[in-house]
Every structure is written in C-alpha cells, then in structure tokens.
PDB file of C-alpha atoms in Angstrom:
ATOM      1  CA  UNK A   1     -37.167 -11.562  30.989  1.00 60.00           C
ATOM      2  CA  UNK A   2     -37.866  -7.943  31.906  1.00 59.00           C
ATOM      3  CA  UNK A   3     -34.327  -7.791  33.926  1.00 72.00           C
ATOM      4  CA  UNK A   4     -32.522  -9.216  30.911  1.00 69.00           C
ATOM      5  CA  UNK A   5     -33.706  -6.846  28.576  1.00 78.00           C
ATOM      6  CA  UNK A   6     -32.719  -3.905  30.998  1.00 88.00           C
ATOM      7  CA  UNK A   7     -29.613  -5.761  31.117  1.00 91.00           C
ATOM      8  CA  UNK A   8     -29.253  -5.673  27.339  1.00 94.00           C
ATOM      9  CA  UNK A   9     -29.993  -2.112  26.986  1.00 94.00           C
ATOM     10  CA  UNK A  10     -27.532  -1.512  29.777  1.00 96.00           C
ATOM     11  CA  UNK A  11     -24.842  -3.648  28.060  1.00 97.00           C
ATOM     12  CA  UNK A  12     -25.362  -1.739  24.890  1.00 97.00           C
ATOM     13  CA  UNK A  13     -24.852   1.508  26.865  1.00 98.00           C
ATOM     14  CA  UNK A  14     -21.728   0.343  28.573  1.00 98.00           C
ATOM     15  CA  UNK A  15     -20.344  -0.788  25.215  1.00 98.00           C
ATOM     16  CA  UNK A  16     -21.000   2.528  23.592  1.00 98.00           C
ATOM     17  CA  UNK A  17     -19.418   4.289  26.424  1.00 98.00           C
ATOM     18  CA  UNK A  18     -16.214   2.061  26.516  1.00 98.00           C
ATOM     19  CA  UNK A  19     -15.736   2.440  22.844  1.00 98.00           C
ATOM     20  CA  UNK A  20     -16.136   6.191  22.787  1.00 97.00           C
ATOM     21  CA  UNK A  21     -13.741   6.436  25.656  1.00 97.00           C
ATOM     22  CA  UNK A  22     -11.152   3.926  24.159  1.00 97.00           C
ATOM     23  CA  UNK A  23     -11.123   5.675  20.635  1.00 96.00           C
ATOM     24  CA  UNK A  24      -9.053   8.728  21.799  1.00 96.00           C
ATOM     25  CA  UNK A  25      -6.860   6.512  23.670  1.00 95.00           C
ATOM     26  CA  UNK A  26      -5.985   3.760  21.021  1.00 94.00           C
ATOM     27  CA  UNK A  27      -6.192   5.918  17.967  1.00 94.00           C
ATOM     28  CA  UNK A  28      -2.981   7.964  18.604  1.00 93.00           C
ATOM     29  CA  UNK A  29      -1.362   4.735  20.157  1.00 91.00           C
ATOM     30  CA  UNK A  30      -1.884   3.107  16.927  1.00 89.00           C
ATOM     31  CA  UNK A  31      -0.658   5.983  14.932  1.00 86.00           C
ATOM     32  CA  UNK A  32       2.548   5.805  16.996  1.00 84.00           C
ATOM     33  CA  UNK A  33       2.871   2.215  16.082  1.00 79.00           C
ATOM     34  CA  UNK A  34       2.499   3.250  12.449  1.00 72.00           C
ATOM     35  CA  UNK A  35       0.040   0.466  11.661  1.00 69.00           C
ATOM     36  CA  UNK A  36      -1.456   2.334   8.785  1.00 60.00           C
ATOM     37  CA  UNK A  37      -3.843   1.014   6.110  1.00 60.00           C
ATOM     38  CA  UNK A  38      -2.157   0.113   2.964  1.00 60.00           C
ATOM     39  CA  UNK A  39      -4.517   0.790  -0.221  1.00 56.00           C
ATOM     40  CA  UNK A  40      -5.140  -1.418  -3.264  1.00 56.00           C
ATOM     41  CA  UNK A  41      -3.594   0.080  -6.269  1.00 53.00           C
ATOM     42  CA  UNK A  42      -6.495  -1.117  -8.385  1.00 56.00           C
ATOM     43  CA  UNK A  43      -8.954  -0.075  -6.030  1.00 58.00           C
ATOM     44  CA  UNK A  44     -11.070   3.240  -6.325  1.00 65.00           C
ATOM     45  CA  UNK A  45      -8.679   6.398  -6.768  1.00 59.00           C
ATOM     46  CA  UNK A  46     -10.700   8.205  -3.608  1.00 60.00           C
ATOM     47  CA  UNK A  47      -9.164   5.592  -1.275  1.00 61.00           C
ATOM     48  CA  UNK A  48      -5.664   6.842  -1.737  1.00 53.00           C
ATOM     49  CA  UNK A  49      -6.518   9.364   0.785  1.00 63.00           C
ATOM     50  CA  UNK A  50      -7.067   6.806   3.379  1.00 68.00           C
ATOM     51  CA  UNK A  51      -3.477   5.321   3.181  1.00 70.00           C
ATOM     52  CA  UNK A  52      -1.947   5.522   6.551  1.00 73.00           C
ATOM     53  CA  UNK A  53      -5.360   5.413   8.550  1.00 88.00           C
ATOM     54  CA  UNK A  54      -4.747   3.526  11.681  1.00 90.00           C
ATOM     55  CA  UNK A  55      -5.942   0.011  11.505  1.00 89.00           C
ATOM     56  CA  UNK A  56      -6.584  -2.797  14.060  1.00 92.00           C
ATOM     57  CA  UNK A  57      -9.289  -0.827  15.663  1.00 95.00           C
ATOM     58  CA  UNK A  58     -11.200  -4.124  16.096  1.00 97.00           C
ATOM     59  CA  UNK A  59      -9.429  -4.186  19.631  1.00 97.00           C
ATOM     60  CA  UNK A  60     -11.901  -1.292  20.633  1.00 98.00           C
ATOM     61  CA  UNK A  61     -15.087  -3.484  19.489  1.00 98.00           C
ATOM     62  CA  UNK A  62     -13.608  -6.521  21.260  1.00 98.00           C
ATOM     63  CA  UNK A  63     -12.768  -4.745  24.435  1.00 98.00           C
ATOM     64  CA  UNK A  64     -16.049  -3.173  24.653  1.00 98.00           C
ATOM     65  CA  UNK A  65     -18.058  -6.282  24.111  1.00 98.00           C
ATOM     66  CA  UNK A  66     -16.188  -8.299  26.548  1.00 97.00           C
ATOM     67  CA  UNK A  67     -16.410  -5.840  29.424  1.00 97.00           C
ATOM     68  CA  UNK A  68     -20.184  -5.029  28.809  1.00 97.00           C
ATOM     69  CA  UNK A  69     -20.781  -8.650  28.535  1.00 96.00           C
ATOM     70  CA  UNK A  70     -19.214  -9.720  31.759  1.00 94.00           C
ATOM     71  CA  UNK A  71     -20.519  -6.816  33.553  1.00 94.00           C
ATOM     72  CA  UNK A  72     -24.377  -7.521  32.400  1.00 93.00           C
ATOM     73  CA  UNK A  73     -24.228 -11.076  31.586  1.00 85.00           C
ATOM     74  CA  UNK A  74     -22.165 -12.260  34.579  1.00 81.00           C
ATOM     75  CA  UNK A  75     -21.690 -16.088  34.512  1.00 81.00           C
ATOM     76  CA  UNK A  76     -23.703 -17.041  31.551  1.00 90.00           C
ATOM     77  CA  UNK A  77     -21.924 -19.827  29.872  1.00 94.00           C
ATOM     78  CA  UNK A  78     -23.838 -18.800  26.433  1.00 95.00           C
ATOM     79  CA  UNK A  79     -22.426 -15.400  26.617  1.00 95.00           C
ATOM     80  CA  UNK A  80     -19.043 -16.667  27.461  1.00 95.00           C
ATOM     81  CA  UNK A  81     -19.126 -19.134  24.492  1.00 96.00           C
ATOM     82  CA  UNK A  82     -19.982 -16.103  22.122  1.00 97.00           C
ATOM     83  CA  UNK A  83     -17.190 -14.005  23.743  1.00 97.00           C
ATOM     84  CA  UNK A  84     -14.550 -16.963  23.364  1.00 97.00           C
ATOM     85  CA  UNK A  85     -15.500 -17.421  19.669  1.00 98.00           C
ATOM     86  CA  UNK A  86     -15.413 -13.807  18.950  1.00 98.00           C
ATOM     87  CA  UNK A  87     -12.066 -13.496  20.907  1.00 98.00           C
ATOM     88  CA  UNK A  88     -10.447 -16.406  18.892  1.00 98.00           C
ATOM     89  CA  UNK A  89     -11.417 -15.147  15.573  1.00 98.00           C
ATOM     90  CA  UNK A  90     -10.317 -11.730  16.557  1.00 98.00           C
ATOM     91  CA  UNK A  91      -7.110 -13.137  17.423  1.00 97.00           C
ATOM     92  CA  UNK A  92      -6.718 -14.776  13.961  1.00 97.00           C
ATOM     93  CA  UNK A  93      -7.348 -11.474  12.302  1.00 96.00           C
ATOM     94  CA  UNK A  94      -5.166  -9.733  14.676  1.00 95.00           C
ATOM     95  CA  UNK A  95      -2.297 -11.927  13.827  1.00 93.00           C
ATOM     96  CA  UNK A  96      -3.003 -11.251  10.107  1.00 91.00           C
ATOM     97  CA  UNK A  97      -3.171  -7.554  10.652  1.00 90.00           C
ATOM     98  CA  UNK A  98       0.185  -7.520  12.632  1.00 87.00           C
ATOM     99  CA  UNK A  99       1.903  -9.462   9.896  1.00 88.00           C
ATOM    100  CA  UNK A 100       0.692  -6.858   7.283  1.00 82.00           C
ATOM    101  CA  UNK A 101       1.024  -3.616   9.110  1.00 79.00           C
ATOM    102  CA  UNK A 102       3.706  -4.167  11.741  1.00 74.00           C
ATOM    103  CA  UNK A 103       5.791  -6.791   9.929  1.00 74.00           C
ATOM    104  CA  UNK A 104       5.143  -5.215   6.866  1.00 68.00           C
ATOM    105  CA  UNK A 105       4.404  -8.475   4.901  1.00 68.00           C
ATOM    106  CA  UNK A 106       1.593  -7.200   2.454  1.00 62.00           C
ATOM    107  CA  UNK A 107      -0.266 -10.670   2.250  1.00 64.00           C
ATOM    108  CA  UNK A 108      -0.329 -11.279   6.055  1.00 69.00           C
ATOM    109  CA  UNK A 109      -1.190 -14.865   6.783  1.00 81.00           C
ATOM    110  CA  UNK A 110      -1.095 -17.212   3.992  1.00 86.00           C
ATOM    111  CA  UNK A 111      -4.537 -18.203   2.908  1.00 87.00           C
ATOM    112  CA  UNK A 112      -3.974 -21.843   3.745  1.00 91.00           C
ATOM    113  CA  UNK A 113      -2.850 -20.721   7.478  1.00 92.00           C
ATOM    114  CA  UNK A 114      -5.767 -18.267   7.953  1.00 94.00           C
ATOM    115  CA  UNK A 115      -8.199 -20.960   6.842  1.00 95.00           C
ATOM    116  CA  UNK A 116      -6.816 -23.789   8.803  1.00 97.00           C
ATOM    117  CA  UNK A 117      -7.220 -21.837  11.903  1.00 97.00           C
ATOM    118  CA  UNK A 118     -10.648 -20.854  11.313  1.00 98.00           C
ATOM    119  CA  UNK A 119     -11.611 -24.282  10.388  1.00 98.00           C
ATOM    120  CA  UNK A 120      -9.871 -25.523  13.553  1.00 98.00           C
ATOM    121  CA  UNK A 121     -11.710 -23.082  15.938  1.00 98.00           C
ATOM    122  CA  UNK A 122     -15.093 -23.346  14.263  1.00 98.00           C
ATOM    123  CA  UNK A 123     -14.680 -27.480  14.555  1.00 98.00           C
ATOM    124  CA  UNK A 124     -13.942 -27.076  18.144  1.00 97.00           C
ATOM    125  CA  UNK A 125     -16.960 -24.633  18.646  1.00 98.00           C
ATOM    126  CA  UNK A 126     -19.119 -27.166  17.143  1.00 97.00           C
ATOM    127  CA  UNK A 127     -17.990 -29.880  19.342  1.00 96.00           C
ATOM    128  CA  UNK A 128     -18.527 -27.529  22.291  1.00 95.00           C
ATOM    129  CA  UNK A 129     -22.223 -26.819  21.203  1.00 95.00           C
ATOM    130  CA  UNK A 130     -22.961 -30.597  20.955  1.00 93.00           C
ATOM    131  CA  UNK A 131     -21.172 -31.894  23.730  1.00 93.00           C
ATOM    132  CA  UNK A 132     -21.284 -29.332  26.349  1.00 92.00           C
ATOM    133  CA  UNK A 133     -24.248 -27.224  25.550  1.00 90.00           C
ATOM    134  CA  UNK A 134     -26.346 -30.312  24.310  1.00 87.00           C
ATOM    135  CA  UNK A 135     -27.531 -28.011  21.417  1.00 89.00           C
ATOM    136  CA  UNK A 136     -28.590 -30.779  19.513  1.00 90.00           C
ATOM    137  CA  UNK A 137     -28.281 -31.213  15.768  1.00 94.00           C
ATOM    138  CA  UNK A 138     -31.609 -29.536  14.563  1.00 95.00           C
ATOM    139  CA  UNK A 139     -31.772 -26.273  12.688  1.00 95.00           C
ATOM    140  CA  UNK A 140     -34.816 -24.007  12.700  1.00 93.00           C
ATOM    141  CA  UNK A 141     -36.173 -23.148   9.099  1.00 93.00           C
ATOM    142  CA  UNK A 142     -37.345 -19.612   8.891  1.00 92.00           C
ATOM    143  CA  UNK A 143     -41.070 -18.971   7.774  1.00 90.00           C
ATOM    144  CA  UNK A 144     -42.092 -22.565   8.588  1.00 89.00           C
ATOM    145  CA  UNK A 145     -41.953 -23.180  12.386  1.00 81.00           C
ATOM    146  CA  UNK A 146     -40.361 -26.598  11.538  1.00 89.00           C
ATOM    147  CA  UNK A 147     -37.034 -27.835  12.471  1.00 92.00           C
ATOM    148  CA  UNK A 148     -34.774 -30.228  10.601  1.00 95.00           C
ATOM    149  CA  UNK A 149     -32.241 -32.577  12.316  1.00 96.00           C
ATOM    150  CA  UNK A 150     -29.018 -32.711  10.643  1.00 95.00           C
ATOM    151  CA  UNK A 151     -27.433 -35.232  12.857  1.00 94.00           C
ATOM    152  CA  UNK A 152     -23.703 -35.772  12.793  1.00 90.00           C
ATOM    153  CA  UNK A 153     -23.930 -33.436   9.500  1.00 96.00           C
ATOM    154  CA  UNK A 154     -24.674 -30.618  11.817  1.00 97.00           C
ATOM    155  CA  UNK A 155     -20.900 -30.403  12.573  1.00 97.00           C
ATOM    156  CA  UNK A 156     -19.360 -29.641   9.002  1.00 97.00           C
ATOM    157  CA  UNK A 157     -22.642 -27.571   8.727  1.00 98.00           C
ATOM    158  CA  UNK A 158     -21.717 -25.450  11.577  1.00 98.00           C
ATOM    159  CA  UNK A 159     -18.090 -25.188  10.673  1.00 98.00           C
ATOM    160  CA  UNK A 160     -19.139 -23.972   7.175  1.00 98.00           C
ATOM    161  CA  UNK A 161     -21.467 -21.363   8.573  1.00 98.00           C
ATOM    162  CA  UNK A 162     -18.950 -19.959  11.242  1.00 98.00           C
ATOM    163  CA  UNK A 163     -16.175 -19.675   8.675  1.00 98.00           C
ATOM    164  CA  UNK A 164     -18.169 -18.406   5.750  1.00 98.00           C
ATOM    165  CA  UNK A 165     -19.700 -15.666   8.224  1.00 98.00           C
ATOM    166  CA  UNK A 166     -16.387 -14.461   9.535  1.00 98.00           C
ATOM    167  CA  UNK A 167     -15.200 -14.124   5.966  1.00 97.00           C
ATOM    168  CA  UNK A 168     -18.109 -12.410   4.781  1.00 98.00           C
ATOM    169  CA  UNK A 169     -17.959  -9.939   7.091  1.00 98.00           C
ATOM    170  CA  UNK A 170     -14.384  -9.382   6.453  1.00 96.00           C
ATOM    171  CA  UNK A 171     -15.366  -8.704   2.788  1.00 97.00           C
ATOM    172  CA  UNK A 172     -17.991  -6.118   3.866  1.00 97.00           C
ATOM    173  CA  UNK A 173     -15.275  -4.232   5.540  1.00 96.00           C
ATOM    174  CA  UNK A 174     -14.387  -2.059   2.773  1.00 91.00           C
ATOM    175  CA  UNK A 175     -15.720   1.284   3.283  1.00 95.00           C
ATOM    176  CA  UNK A 176     -15.799   3.843   6.119  1.00 96.00           C
ATOM    177  CA  UNK A 177     -18.625   2.656   8.596  1.00 96.00           C
ATOM    178  CA  UNK A 178     -19.809  -0.053   6.134  1.00 98.00           C
ATOM    179  CA  UNK A 179     -19.384  -3.136   8.314  1.00 98.00           C
ATOM    180  CA  UNK A 180     -19.960  -1.494  11.793  1.00 98.00           C
ATOM    181  CA  UNK A 181     -23.189  -0.184  10.502  1.00 98.00           C
ATOM    182  CA  UNK A 182     -24.449  -3.308   8.915  1.00 98.00           C
ATOM    183  CA  UNK A 183     -23.224  -5.536  11.955  1.00 98.00           C
ATOM    184  CA  UNK A 184     -25.183  -2.989  14.162  1.00 98.00           C
ATOM    185  CA  UNK A 185     -28.509  -3.929  12.465  1.00 98.00           C
ATOM    186  CA  UNK A 186     -27.505  -7.512  12.552  1.00 98.00           C
ATOM    187  CA  UNK A 187     -26.626  -7.627  16.269  1.00 98.00           C
ATOM    188  CA  UNK A 188     -30.170  -6.020  17.084  1.00 97.00           C
ATOM    189  CA  UNK A 189     -32.015  -8.785  14.816  1.00 97.00           C
ATOM    190  CA  UNK A 190     -30.141 -11.227  16.691  1.00 97.00           C
ATOM    191  CA  UNK A 191     -30.914  -9.799  20.196  1.00 97.00           C
ATOM    192  CA  UNK A 192     -34.703  -9.998  18.991  1.00 95.00           C
ATOM    193  CA  UNK A 193     -34.303 -13.674  18.250  1.00 95.00           C
ATOM    194  CA  UNK A 194     -32.463 -14.400  21.456  1.00 95.00           C
ATOM    195  CA  UNK A 195     -35.565 -13.071  23.378  1.00 93.00           C
ATOM    196  CA  UNK A 196     -37.758 -14.849  21.204  1.00 91.00           C
ATOM    197  CA  UNK A 197     -36.237 -18.235  21.665  1.00 90.00           C
ATOM    198  CA  UNK A 198     -35.625 -17.481  25.713  1.00 90.00           C
ATOM    199  CA  UNK A 199     -31.726 -17.026  25.389  1.00 92.00           C
ATOM    200  CA  UNK A 200     -32.050 -13.930  27.501  1.00 91.00           C
ATOM    201  CA  UNK A 201     -28.371 -13.846  28.565  1.00 91.00           C
ATOM    202  CA  UNK A 202     -27.318 -13.936  24.796  1.00 95.00           C
ATOM    203  CA  UNK A 203     -29.489 -10.870  24.181  1.00 96.00           C
ATOM    204  CA  UNK A 204     -27.170  -9.135  26.540  1.00 96.00           C
ATOM    205  CA  UNK A 205     -24.345 -10.372  24.589  1.00 97.00           C
ATOM    206  CA  UNK A 206     -25.934  -9.111  21.395  1.00 98.00           C
ATOM    207  CA  UNK A 207     -26.777  -5.690  23.106  1.00 97.00           C
ATOM    208  CA  UNK A 208     -23.159  -5.379  24.027  1.00 98.00           C
ATOM    209  CA  UNK A 209     -22.160  -6.054  20.350  1.00 98.00           C
ATOM    210  CA  UNK A 210     -24.818  -3.581  18.914  1.00 98.00           C
ATOM    211  CA  UNK A 211     -23.493  -1.005  21.275  1.00 98.00           C
ATOM    212  CA  UNK A 212     -19.665  -1.617  20.574  1.00 98.00           C
ATOM    213  CA  UNK A 213     -20.409  -1.219  16.660  1.00 98.00           C
ATOM    214  CA  UNK A 214     -22.362   2.052  17.456  1.00 98.00           C
ATOM    215  CA  UNK A 215     -19.673   3.442  19.635  1.00 98.00           C
ATOM    216  CA  UNK A 216     -16.965   2.453  17.052  1.00 98.00           C
ATOM    217  CA  UNK A 217     -18.861   4.244  14.098  1.00 98.00           C
ATOM    218  CA  UNK A 218     -18.022   7.489  16.100  1.00 97.00           C
ATOM    219  CA  UNK A 219     -14.571   7.074  14.852  1.00 97.00           C
ATOM    220  CA  UNK A 220     -15.049   4.810  11.998  1.00 97.00           C
ATOM    221  CA  UNK A 221     -17.683   6.851  10.059  1.00 95.00           C
ATOM    222  CA  UNK A 222     -16.525   8.836   6.888  1.00 93.00           C
ATOM    223  CA  UNK A 223     -13.906  10.134   7.040  1.00 92.00           C
ATOM    224  CA  UNK A 224     -12.563   7.315   9.216  1.00 94.00           C
ATOM    225  CA  UNK A 225     -10.085   7.876  11.818  1.00 94.00           C
ATOM    226  CA  UNK A 226      -9.680   4.312  12.411  1.00 95.00           C
ATOM    227  CA  UNK A 227     -10.446   0.855  10.579  1.00 95.00           C
ATOM    228  CA  UNK A 228     -11.286  -2.241  12.370  1.00 96.00           C
ATOM    229  CA  UNK A 229      -9.061  -4.289  10.392  1.00 93.00           C
ATOM    230  CA  UNK A 230      -9.309  -8.074  10.088  1.00 95.00           C
ATOM    231  CA  UNK A 231      -9.184  -7.826  13.926  1.00 96.00           C
ATOM    232  CA  UNK A 232     -12.345  -6.343  13.897  1.00 97.00           C
ATOM    233  CA  UNK A 233     -14.285  -8.194  10.943  1.00 97.00           C
ATOM    234  CA  UNK A 234     -13.196 -11.439  11.903  1.00 98.00           C
ATOM    235  CA  UNK A 235     -14.085 -10.910  15.629  1.00 98.00           C
ATOM    236  CA  UNK A 236     -17.796  -9.694  14.518  1.00 98.00           C
ATOM    237  CA  UNK A 237     -18.087 -12.603  12.201  1.00 98.00           C
ATOM    238  CA  UNK A 238     -17.319 -14.995  14.879  1.00 98.00           C
ATOM    239  CA  UNK A 239     -19.638 -13.220  17.411  1.00 98.00           C
ATOM    240  CA  UNK A 240     -22.520 -13.232  14.931  1.00 98.00           C
ATOM    241  CA  UNK A 241     -22.150 -16.708  14.015  1.00 98.00           C
ATOM    242  CA  UNK A 242     -21.969 -17.840  17.449  1.00 98.00           C
ATOM    243  CA  UNK A 243     -25.211 -16.336  18.514  1.00 98.00           C
ATOM    244  CA  UNK A 244     -26.869 -17.853  15.370  1.00 97.00           C
ATOM    245  CA  UNK A 245     -25.718 -21.345  16.157  1.00 97.00           C
ATOM    246  CA  UNK A 246     -26.763 -21.002  19.853  1.00 97.00           C
ATOM    247  CA  UNK A 247     -30.157 -19.915  19.020  1.00 95.00           C
ATOM    248  CA  UNK A 248     -30.404 -22.014  16.010  1.00 95.00           C
ATOM    249  CA  UNK A 249     -30.997 -19.538  13.651  1.00 95.00           C
ATOM    250  CA  UNK A 250     -28.090 -20.408  11.242  1.00 96.00           C
ATOM    251  CA  UNK A 251     -30.456 -20.309   8.331  1.00 96.00           C
ATOM    252  CA  UNK A 252     -32.321 -17.141   9.267  1.00 96.00           C
ATOM    253  CA  UNK A 253     -28.872 -15.570   9.437  1.00 97.00           C
ATOM    254  CA  UNK A 254     -28.669 -15.812   5.579  1.00 97.00           C
ATOM    255  CA  UNK A 255     -31.701 -13.319   5.772  1.00 97.00           C
ATOM    256  CA  UNK A 256     -30.634 -11.117   8.763  1.00 98.00           C
ATOM    257  CA  UNK A 257     -26.969 -11.009   7.287  1.00 98.00           C
ATOM    258  CA  UNK A 258     -28.152 -10.520   3.823  1.00 98.00           C
ATOM    259  CA  UNK A 259     -25.587  -7.764   2.924  1.00 98.00           C
ATOM    260  CA  UNK A 260     -22.981 -10.068   4.226  1.00 98.00           C
ATOM    261  CA  UNK A 261     -24.240 -12.489   1.501  1.00 98.00           C
ATOM    262  CA  UNK A 262     -24.682 -10.075  -1.178  1.00 98.00           C
ATOM    263  CA  UNK A 263     -21.242  -8.953  -0.844  1.00 98.00           C
ATOM    264  CA  UNK A 264     -19.697 -12.419  -0.756  1.00 98.00           C
ATOM    265  CA  UNK A 265     -21.759 -13.600  -3.691  1.00 97.00           C
ATOM    266  CA  UNK A 266     -20.681 -10.730  -5.890  1.00 97.00           C
ATOM    267  CA  UNK A 267     -16.963 -11.737  -5.423  1.00 97.00           C
ATOM    268  CA  UNK A 268     -17.954 -15.427  -6.114  1.00 97.00           C
ATOM    269  CA  UNK A 269     -19.528 -14.522  -9.320  1.00 96.00           C
ATOM    270  CA  UNK A 270     -16.937 -12.157 -10.393  1.00 97.00           C
ATOM    271  CA  UNK A 271     -14.048 -14.957  -9.745  1.00 95.00           C
ATOM    272  CA  UNK A 272     -16.185 -17.209 -11.796  1.00 96.00           C
ATOM    273  CA  UNK A 273     -17.143 -14.951 -14.593  1.00 96.00           C
ATOM    274  CA  UNK A 274     -13.312 -13.846 -15.114  1.00 94.00           C
ATOM    275  CA  UNK A 275     -11.981 -17.370 -14.683  1.00 94.00           C
ATOM    276  CA  UNK A 276     -14.416 -18.784 -17.276  1.00 93.00           C
ATOM    277  CA  UNK A 277     -14.897 -15.940 -19.558  1.00 93.00           C
ATOM    278  CA  UNK A 278     -12.135 -13.360 -18.768  1.00 92.00           C
ATOM    279  CA  UNK A 279     -14.959 -10.971 -18.458  1.00 93.00           C
ATOM    280  CA  UNK A 280     -16.103  -9.324 -15.290  1.00 94.00           C
ATOM    281  CA  UNK A 281     -19.876  -8.973 -14.199  1.00 95.00           C
ATOM    282  CA  UNK A 282     -19.019  -5.842 -11.861  1.00 94.00           C
ATOM    283  CA  UNK A 283     -16.492  -3.056 -12.259  1.00 93.00           C
ATOM    284  CA  UNK A 284     -14.981  -4.281  -9.132  1.00 94.00           C
ATOM    285  CA  UNK A 285     -15.845  -6.642  -6.101  1.00 93.00           C
ATOM    286  CA  UNK A 286     -16.999  -6.632  -3.508  1.00 96.00           C
ATOM    287  CA  UNK A 287     -20.171  -5.194  -4.744  1.00 96.00           C
ATOM    288  CA  UNK A 288     -19.736  -1.596  -2.597  1.00 95.00           C
ATOM    289  CA  UNK A 289     -16.653  -0.976  -4.772  1.00 94.00           C
ATOM    290  CA  UNK A 290     -18.698  -1.426  -7.933  1.00 95.00           C
ATOM    291  CA  UNK A 291     -20.863   1.469  -7.165  1.00 95.00           C
ATOM    292  CA  UNK A 292     -18.079   3.556  -6.278  1.00 93.00           C
ATOM    293  CA  UNK A 293     -16.609   2.912  -9.710  1.00 92.00           C
ATOM    294  CA  UNK A 294     -19.968   3.903 -11.269  1.00 93.00           C
ATOM    295  CA  UNK A 295     -19.621   7.419  -9.471  1.00 92.00           C
ATOM    296  CA  UNK A 296     -21.617   7.009  -6.326  1.00 94.00           C
ATOM    297  CA  UNK A 297     -19.860   8.883  -3.163  1.00 94.00           C
ATOM    298  CA  UNK A 298     -18.839   6.622  -0.677  1.00 95.00           C
ATOM    299  CA  UNK A 299     -21.209   8.337   1.733  1.00 96.00           C
ATOM    300  CA  UNK A 300     -24.006   7.261  -0.446  1.00 97.00           C
ATOM    301  CA  UNK A 301     -23.004   3.793  -0.919  1.00 97.00           C
ATOM    302  CA  UNK A 302     -22.631   3.191   2.884  1.00 98.00           C
ATOM    303  CA  UNK A 303     -26.176   4.764   3.464  1.00 97.00           C
ATOM    304  CA  UNK A 304     -27.631   2.429   0.751  1.00 98.00           C
ATOM    305  CA  UNK A 305     -26.163  -0.668   2.213  1.00 98.00           C
ATOM    306  CA  UNK A 306     -27.147   0.393   5.791  1.00 98.00           C
ATOM    307  CA  UNK A 307     -30.829   0.838   4.634  1.00 98.00           C
ATOM    308  CA  UNK A 308     -30.685  -2.663   3.074  1.00 98.00           C
ATOM    309  CA  UNK A 309     -29.439  -4.219   6.127  1.00 98.00           C
ATOM    310  CA  UNK A 310     -32.424  -2.519   8.252  1.00 98.00           C
ATOM    311  CA  UNK A 311     -34.670  -4.181   5.694  1.00 98.00           C
ATOM    312  CA  UNK A 312     -33.048  -7.598   6.073  1.00 98.00           C
ATOM    313  CA  UNK A 313     -33.203  -7.062   9.731  1.00 98.00           C
ATOM    314  CA  UNK A 314     -36.897  -6.812   9.948  1.00 97.00           C
ATOM    315  CA  UNK A 315     -37.469  -9.444   7.314  1.00 96.00           C
ATOM    316  CA  UNK A 316     -35.123 -11.903   9.293  1.00 96.00           C
ATOM    317  CA  UNK A 317     -36.889 -11.276  12.423  1.00 95.00           C
ATOM    318  CA  UNK A 318     -40.308 -11.834  10.668  1.00 94.00           C
ATOM    319  CA  UNK A 319     -38.933 -15.071   9.113  1.00 91.00           C
ATOM    320  CA  UNK A 320     -38.061 -16.130  12.663  1.00 83.00           C
ATOM    321  CA  UNK A 321     -41.440 -14.979  14.300  1.00 79.00           C
ATOM    322  CA  UNK A 322     -43.078 -17.904  16.091  1.00 61.00           C
ATOM    323  CA  UNK A 323     -40.317 -20.546  14.982  1.00 59.00           C
ATOM    324  CA  UNK A 324     -38.661 -20.472  18.243  1.00 50.00           C
TER     325      UNK A 324
END
C-alpha cells in the first residue's frame, strides 16, 4: 500500500509538471487556431471581457492525466478503464467544442447526438464493469456499511450515473477555475476512498487527476488564460464517474460531488419553475451565475464554491469510512 501511496503522490506531481509545461505551448497554439470562447448575451456583463479566450484547454488535463497514470500505474486495468472513459467523454466534448469554435456552429453537437454518444459510451462501460471486471451489481450505501444488489438494474443505474456526472461537471464549468478547483477536491476524496477499499492502483489515477486539475488552475484561475471547454469538463466527469463505479461509491459521489449536484439541481428547478409558472427561482442558472448577478465578484463566488467542495470532500470520506 505504501508504494501505491507514493506512486499516487508522484503521479500528482507529474501531472502538475506536465500541465504547467503544456500551458505555454497549448495556449498560443489555441490562439492561433482562433478557438476563442463565445459569451452568452444574457450572461453577466463581466463575462464579455472573456470573449476570445482560448477554449479546448481540457486537452492539457487529459494529456497530463494519461501520462502520469501510464508512468506510475503501469499496466493496471482499472486505471486503464478510467483513462479510457475519460478519453471517450473527452472526445465527445472535443467534437462539440470543435464544431462550435472551429466550424463556427454555435450550438455544437445537437442535443440528441451528444446524449446518444454519452449513453452509448456509458452503456459499454457498464458492460465492461460487469462482464470483464466482475465488479458485481452491488452498490455501497454511505454511513451504513451495507450494500444493495441492484442485479441487472445496475446497468441502467450506472449509465445514469456516468452521463449525469459528465453533464453536471459541464454545468459547473462556468467561472474561472470553478470546475477545475471543485474537481481537485473530488479527486482527492476519491483517492482516499480508493485506498480505503484497496483499489490502490486506481488511487494513482486519482492522484494524476488531482494534479492535472491543480496544474491547469495555474492558467485557468481568474483572469483565465484558457478555458477547459467541453473537452475538459466532459473528460473530468467521465473520469470521476469511472472511479466511483470501480470503487462502488456511486452513491457517495452524490456527497463528494455535492457542488456538481447543487449546480445541476439549480438548472432543473429553474427550468421546471419557468415552464410551470413563468417565474424564475434564481436570477440565472447554474447557481454560480445567480450569485454573480447579485453582485458577488467572480473570485468570491469561486472561493465560496471551493470551500463548499472541501466540506463535501470531508463529508464524503466520512460517509464512506468503514463501508469498504
């Protein structure tokens, strides 16, 4: 175990270094490609200054995680499975970004196309878990130490978890450093759970994921020099969901990724309220925009959500203590 813990820390260090090295290379390259971020007209006025900031920076995160994982986790099949799901969802995000910022089709992939690809990838991953990894179909219940066997209901369940997690991270990615900072804390929590449940090689992947998020923050913190785009947010969502599935901590992910959940619920509630009453609950959704429109500086909103994510990280680890 001690060896894997050392490898996890080294993986984090490698991912940080790779991200920091790649930033000055990728950012000018993305600028030359003119893959600048477009800003929603109905969004906070302060965001207009962000127009043209290069996006698709998630390539930095994906590359850093892959290199660090392969160097430190070696031939671990679990780490490879997590990398593959991250890469698959990152590819969907990359395609969406490419259509929007390179081909100049503002809507990117059609909703049904994006969702169809996500469902297919998640379904294949679920089959891989059950048939190849012999993971079984039980999920662990936080705070109880008990497991519930879903049987073949596990397959639609894990498809829902993977797809909803990827899209929740995507919704969270709306302010400089928000999604990368929150995902850093989520990755740390999952790394601890991997150690608690004996998935030591997977903790190396989580270390790489945390390091990549931290390294990316060097360029993504306010004022951001690059955005991760759907390329990065989808990849992070796939990576987080993969680890949760492999460690049977899918339910605990609701707690660990509490910020993701809050951001997603704010959008759902806003849509339901407007469709049924023509009134909005929040000034704008996702929730981070609500606080911006209330007059909070962007940096304050991000720090607030980082702090909340830190609390959820501790609560999630506590909820899983002794469960594995």
